[in-house]
Every structure is written in structure tokens, then in C-alpha cells.
Amino acid sequence: DTEVTQTPKHLVMGMTNKKSLKCEQHMGHRAMYWYKQKAKKPPELMFVYSYEKLSINESVPSRFSPECPNSSLLNLHLHALQPEDSALYLCASSQRQGNYNEQFFGPGTRLTVL
Amino acid sequence: LAKTTQPISMDSYEGQEVNITCSHNNIATNDYITWYQQFPSQGPRFIIQGYKTKVTNEVASLFIPADRKSSTLSLPRVSLSDTAVYYCLVQDRDGNKLVFGAGTILRVKS
């Protein structure tokens, strides 16, 4: 199984809502990533988990809260988002952290903040 | 912070070879250069990776000069299904930040 799954595919939320994005992989990868991608722009790295520990936080606002409950799961908890947070949120995994490891990306969650 | 530069777009015809260059002037000394392909409404997909000189796999070749400040992705005999956005990904020397290039929109015509 070389697939990264993400749920939901689409999410619409108000600025006062709390929601979560979920990502799952069963490839035995020990590094997992969250990226944000705006239309016609490249993915921007938000967080990296390595061996279930937060390794990199690219100065992401606290309204985004990542969580890695186990080696197969990665969540992104959302609270009090702004309309400018509307984007495609991509999850990826790799065997280990580092650009020398191929990243496998999920299809993304399309988030709209009203 | 490294600025990775790619052409915004390229047009080609089926059967031609396409070369896309990425400039990455501040790449980390020990980092690899990775290229990804992305179709609309999908996540990026790995194409090829290299550290120096030339790497070839079943879908592409990657050329990296000795100074490693650029890399060229070569797609032989493109088809309509190669129409996509192509990104280079490198790690910046300052802070080891992973940085995608801006992406090159490749349009293949029949």
C-alpha cells in the first residue's frame, strides 16, 4: 500500500468553528508532513513530524495545531481560522525526514473558511 | 533564504524532449534535489532525485552541474498526459528549510 489518504476531501467552516483534518499512511514511514497550497502557488511546508515528535514548525499561527497520535496518523486541528487560510492542505509521508527521502503526498483537503 | 527559480510555463508538442531548469543558488551542501509533478486537484508525485551529475529512471533524467546551483529535469518524448506543473524541491542552506520552486506549467499539445 503506497497511498496516503486524507479526510475530508472538502471542508467549509466558519471563523468560529473547530474542525480537524486527518491523514493516514500504512507504509511504515516515520516522517509525516503538513503543507499548505494556495491556488497557482507551490506547496508551503507547515509542520514535520519525525518518529511521532514535532520536528519542524515553520512559524505557523497557533490556530493550526498538529497532532501525531501514532506512526500512521497525522491530524491538523483548526480553530478560529481566517478567510485567508482557505487553501488546499496536503499531507505527505516519507521513510525518514529529509529531502533525500521521497515524499508520498495525499490528494489534499480543500478548505474554505467563510 | 534560497530563491529557487523556474520558468513559469513551457509549451511543447507530443514526442518532443522537454528540459525544465531550476536555479537553487543557496542549496544545502548535503541536500538532494528532488522533482515532483502535480496534476490539478492532486498532491505532488515524485519524479526523480539526484545529488550530482546525472540520474536517469524510467520516466526522466536529471542533470546537475558540479556547482549544484541548478538542475535540469529532462522528459523524453512527452505525451499529452505529461501536461502538469513541475516543481523542484531543495533544502536551503540557511536553516535547512525545505523550499519548493514556484513551479513550471508544462502544456503538451498534439
CSV table of C-alpha atoms in Angstrom, one decimal:
chain,number,residue,atom,x,y,z
A,1,ASP,CA,0.0,0.0,0.0
A,2,THR,CA,1.7,3.2,-1.2
A,3,GLU,CA,-1.1,5.5,-0.5
A,4,VAL,CA,-1.6,8.5,1.7
A,5,THR,CA,-5.2,9.1,2.5
A,6,GLN,CA,-6.7,12.4,3.7
A,7,THR,CA,-10.2,13.2,5.0
A,8,PRO,CA,-12.3,15.1,4.4
A,9,LYS,CA,-11.8,15.9,0.7
A,10,HIS,CA,-13.6,19.2,1.1
A,11,LEU,CA,-14.3,21.3,4.2
A,12,VAL,CA,-16.2,24.5,4.6
A,13,MET,CA,-16.0,26.2,8.0
A,14,GLY,CA,-16.8,29.4,9.7
A,15,MET,CA,-14.3,31.5,11.5
A,16,THR,CA,-15.6,30.4,14.9
A,17,ASN,CA,-15.7,26.7,14.1
A,18,LYS,CA,-13.3,24.0,15.3
A,19,LYS,CA,-12.5,21.2,12.8
A,20,SER,CA,-9.8,18.6,12.2
A,21,LEU,CA,-8.1,17.3,9.1
A,22,LYS,CA,-6.9,13.7,9.1
A,23,CYS,CA,-4.1,11.9,7.3
A,24,GLU,CA,-3.2,8.3,7.3
A,25,GLN,CA,-0.4,6.1,5.8
A,26,HIS,CA,0.4,2.4,6.2
A,27,MET,CA,3.8,2.4,4.6
A,28,GLY,CA,5.8,2.3,7.8
A,29,HIS,CA,7.0,5.8,7.2
A,30,ARG,CA,8.4,7.6,10.2
A,31,ALA,CA,8.2,11.2,8.9
A,32,MET,CA,4.9,13.0,8.2
A,33,TYR,CA,4.4,16.5,6.8
A,34,TRP,CA,1.6,19.1,6.5
A,35,TYR,CA,1.8,21.6,3.6
A,36,LYS,CA,-0.5,24.5,2.7
A,37,GLN,CA,-1.0,25.2,-1.0
A,38,LYS,CA,-2.8,28.3,-2.4
A,39,ALA,CA,-4.1,28.4,-5.9
A,40,LYS,CA,-1.3,28.6,-8.6
A,41,LYS,CA,1.4,28.5,-5.9
A,42,PRO,CA,3.8,25.8,-4.7
A,43,PRO,CA,3.2,23.8,-1.5
A,44,GLU,CA,4.5,25.6,1.6
A,45,LEU,CA,5.8,23.4,4.5
A,46,MET,CA,3.9,23.9,7.7
A,47,PHE,CA,4.9,21.1,10.1
A,48,VAL,CA,7.1,18.0,10.1
A,49,TYR,CA,6.8,15.1,12.5
A,50,SER,CA,9.7,12.6,12.9
A,51,TYR,CA,9.1,9.5,14.9
A,52,GLU,CA,5.8,11.0,16.2
A,53,LYS,CA,7.6,14.0,17.6
A,54,LEU,CA,7.2,17.5,16.1
A,55,SER,CA,10.5,18.3,14.4
A,56,ILE,CA,9.7,21.4,12.4
A,57,ASN,CA,7.1,24.2,12.9
A,58,GLU,CA,7.6,26.8,10.1
A,59,SER,CA,6.3,29.6,12.3
A,60,VAL,CA,2.7,28.6,11.7
A,61,PRO,CA,0.0,30.5,13.6
A,62,SER,CA,-1.4,28.8,16.7
A,63,ARG,CA,-4.8,28.5,15.2
A,64,PHE,CA,-3.3,25.5,13.4
A,65,SER,CA,-2.4,22.7,15.8
A,66,PRO,CA,-0.9,19.5,14.6
A,67,GLU,CA,-1.0,16.1,16.3
A,68,CYS,CA,0.6,12.8,15.6
A,69,PRO,CA,-1.2,10.1,17.7
A,70,ASN,CA,0.8,7.3,16.3
A,71,SER,CA,3.2,6.5,13.4
A,72,SER,CA,0.4,6.1,10.9
A,73,LEU,CA,-1.8,9.0,11.7
A,74,LEU,CA,-1.4,12.8,11.5
A,75,ASN,CA,-4.1,15.3,12.4
A,76,LEU,CA,-4.3,19.1,11.9
A,77,HIS,CA,-6.7,20.8,14.3
A,78,LEU,CA,-8.2,24.0,13.1
A,79,HIS,CA,-9.7,26.7,15.3
A,80,ALA,CA,-10.6,30.4,14.7
A,81,LEU,CA,-9.3,30.4,11.2
A,82,GLN,CA,-9.4,33.4,8.9
A,83,PRO,CA,-10.6,33.5,5.3
A,84,GLU,CA,-7.0,33.8,4.0
A,85,ASP,CA,-6.4,30.3,5.5
A,86,SER,CA,-8.6,28.9,2.7
A,87,ALA,CA,-6.3,26.6,0.7
A,88,LEU,CA,-5.5,23.0,-0.2
A,89,TYR,CA,-3.9,21.3,2.7
A,90,LEU,CA,-1.6,18.5,1.7
A,91,CYS,CA,-0.3,15.7,3.9
A,92,ALA,CA,2.8,13.7,2.9
A,93,SER,CA,5.0,11.0,4.4
A,94,SER,CA,8.5,9.6,3.8
A,95,GLN,CA,10.6,6.8,5.3
A,96,ARG,CA,12.6,9.3,7.3
A,97,GLN,CA,12.8,13.1,7.5
A,98,GLY,CA,15.0,14.7,4.9
A,99,ASN,CA,14.8,15.7,1.2
A,100,TYR,CA,16.8,12.5,0.3
A,101,ASN,CA,13.6,10.6,1.1
A,102,GLU,CA,10.9,10.5,-1.5
A,103,GLN,CA,7.7,12.1,-0.1
A,104,PHE,CA,4.3,10.5,-0.9
A,105,PHE,CA,1.5,13.0,-1.0
A,106,GLY,CA,-2.1,12.6,-0.3
A,107,PRO,CA,-4.8,14.2,-2.5
A,108,GLY,CA,-5.3,17.0,-0.1
A,109,THR,CA,-8.2,18.6,1.8
A,110,ARG,CA,-9.7,21.7,0.1
A,111,LEU,CA,-10.5,24.1,2.9
A,112,THR,CA,-12.8,27.1,2.6
A,113,VAL,CA,-13.1,29.5,5.5
A,114,LEU,CA,-16.2,31.7,5.4
B,1,LEU,CA,16.6,32.2,2.2
B,2,ALA,CA,17.2,30.3,-1.0
B,3,LYS,CA,15.4,31.5,-4.0
B,4,THR,CA,14.5,28.7,-6.3
B,5,THR,CA,13.7,29.9,-9.8
B,6,GLN,CA,11.9,28.1,-12.5
B,7,PRO,CA,10.3,29.2,-15.8
B,8,ILE,CA,6.7,30.0,-15.3
B,9,SER,CA,5.5,27.9,-18.2
B,10,MET,CA,6.6,25.9,-21.3
B,11,ASP,CA,4.8,24.6,-24.3
B,12,SER,CA,5.7,21.5,-26.2
B,13,TYR,CA,4.4,19.0,-28.7
B,14,GLU,CA,3.9,15.3,-28.3
B,15,GLY,CA,7.0,13.3,-28.9
B,16,GLN,CA,9.4,16.2,-28.2
B,17,GLU,CA,12.0,16.2,-25.4
B,18,VAL,CA,11.4,18.9,-22.7
B,19,ASN,CA,14.0,20.3,-20.4
B,20,ILE,CA,13.0,22.3,-17.3
B,21,THR,CA,15.7,24.1,-15.3
B,22,CYS,CA,15.6,25.1,-11.7
B,23,SER,CA,18.1,27.5,-10.2
B,24,HIS,CA,18.8,27.0,-6.5
B,25,ASN,CA,21.7,29.2,-5.5
B,26,ASN,CA,21.7,28.5,-1.8
B,27,ILE,CA,21.1,24.8,-1.7
B,28,ALA,CA,22.3,23.0,1.5
B,29,THR,CA,25.7,21.3,0.9
B,30,ASN,CA,24.5,17.8,1.6
B,31,ASP,CA,21.0,18.0,0.2
B,32,TYR,CA,19.4,16.2,-2.7
B,33,ILE,CA,17.5,17.9,-5.5
B,34,THR,CA,14.0,16.4,-6.0
B,35,TRP,CA,11.5,17.0,-8.7
B,36,TYR,CA,7.7,16.5,-8.4
B,37,GLN,CA,4.8,16.5,-10.8
B,38,GLN,CA,1.4,17.8,-9.9
B,39,PHE,CA,-1.9,17.5,-11.7
B,40,PRO,CA,-4.9,19.7,-10.8
B,41,SER,CA,-6.7,18.7,-7.6
B,42,GLN,CA,-4.0,16.1,-6.7
B,43,GLY,CA,-1.0,16.0,-4.5
B,44,PRO,CA,2.5,16.2,-6.0
B,45,ARG,CA,4.0,13.0,-7.2
B,46,PHE,CA,7.8,12.1,-7.1
B,47,ILE,CA,9.6,12.0,-10.4
B,48,ILE,CA,13.3,11.9,-9.8
B,49,GLN,CA,16.0,12.8,-7.4
B,50,GLY,CA,19.7,13.4,-7.5
B,51,TYR,CA,22.8,14.8,-5.7
B,52,LYS,CA,25.2,15.4,-8.6
B,53,THR,CA,26.0,14.7,-12.2
B,54,LYS,CA,23.2,12.7,-13.9
B,55,VAL,CA,20.5,10.4,-12.8
B,56,THR,CA,18.1,8.5,-15.0
B,57,ASN,CA,15.0,6.5,-14.3
B,58,GLU,CA,12.2,5.1,-16.4
B,59,VAL,CA,10.4,8.4,-16.8
B,60,ALA,CA,13.0,11.2,-16.7
B,61,SER,CA,16.6,12.3,-16.4
B,62,LEU,CA,18.1,14.8,-14.0
B,63,PHE,CA,21.2,16.8,-14.8
B,64,ILE,CA,23.1,18.5,-12.0
B,65,PRO,CA,26.3,20.6,-12.7
B,66,ALA,CA,29.3,20.4,-10.4
B,67,ASP,CA,28.4,23.6,-8.5
B,68,ARG,CA,24.8,22.2,-7.9
B,69,LYS,CA,23.3,25.7,-8.1
B,70,SER,CA,20.9,24.5,-10.8
B,71,SER,CA,19.3,21.3,-12.1
B,72,THR,CA,17.6,20.3,-15.3
B,73,LEU,CA,14.7,17.9,-15.5
B,74,SER,CA,14.6,16.2,-18.9
B,75,LEU,CA,11.4,14.5,-20.1
B,76,PRO,CA,11.9,12.4,-23.2
B,77,ARG,CA,9.2,12.2,-25.8
B,78,VAL,CA,6.4,13.9,-23.8
B,79,SER,CA,2.8,13.0,-24.3
B,80,LEU,CA,-0.5,14.9,-23.6
B,81,SER,CA,-0.7,13.2,-20.2
B,82,ASP,CA,2.6,15.0,-19.2
B,83,THR,CA,0.7,18.3,-19.1
B,84,ALA,CA,1.1,19.3,-15.4
B,85,VAL,CA,3.0,21.5,-13.1
B,86,TYR,CA,6.6,20.5,-12.3
B,87,TYR,CA,8.3,21.6,-9.1
B,88,CYS,CA,11.9,21.3,-7.9
B,89,LEU,CA,12.4,20.8,-4.1
B,90,VAL,CA,15.6,21.6,-2.3
B,91,GLN,CA,16.7,22.3,1.2
B,92,ASP,CA,18.0,25.8,1.9
B,93,ARG,CA,21.5,26.1,3.4
B,94,ASP,CA,20.3,28.6,5.9
B,95,GLY,CA,18.0,27.0,8.5
B,96,ASN,CA,17.6,23.8,6.4
B,97,LYS,CA,14.2,24.9,5.2
B,98,LEU,CA,12.6,22.8,2.6
B,99,VAL,CA,11.6,25.0,-0.3
B,100,PHE,CA,9.6,24.2,-3.4
B,101,GLY,CA,10.3,26.2,-6.6
B,102,ALA,CA,7.5,28.3,-8.0
B,103,GLY,CA,6.6,25.5,-10.4
B,104,THR,CA,6.6,25.3,-14.2
B,105,ILE,CA,3.4,24.7,-16.1
B,106,LEU,CA,4.1,22.4,-18.9
B,107,ARG,CA,1.5,22.2,-21.7
B,108,VAL,CA,1.8,19.5,-24.2
B,109,LYS,CA,-0.1,19.9,-27.5
B,110,SER,CA,-0.9,17.4,-30.2
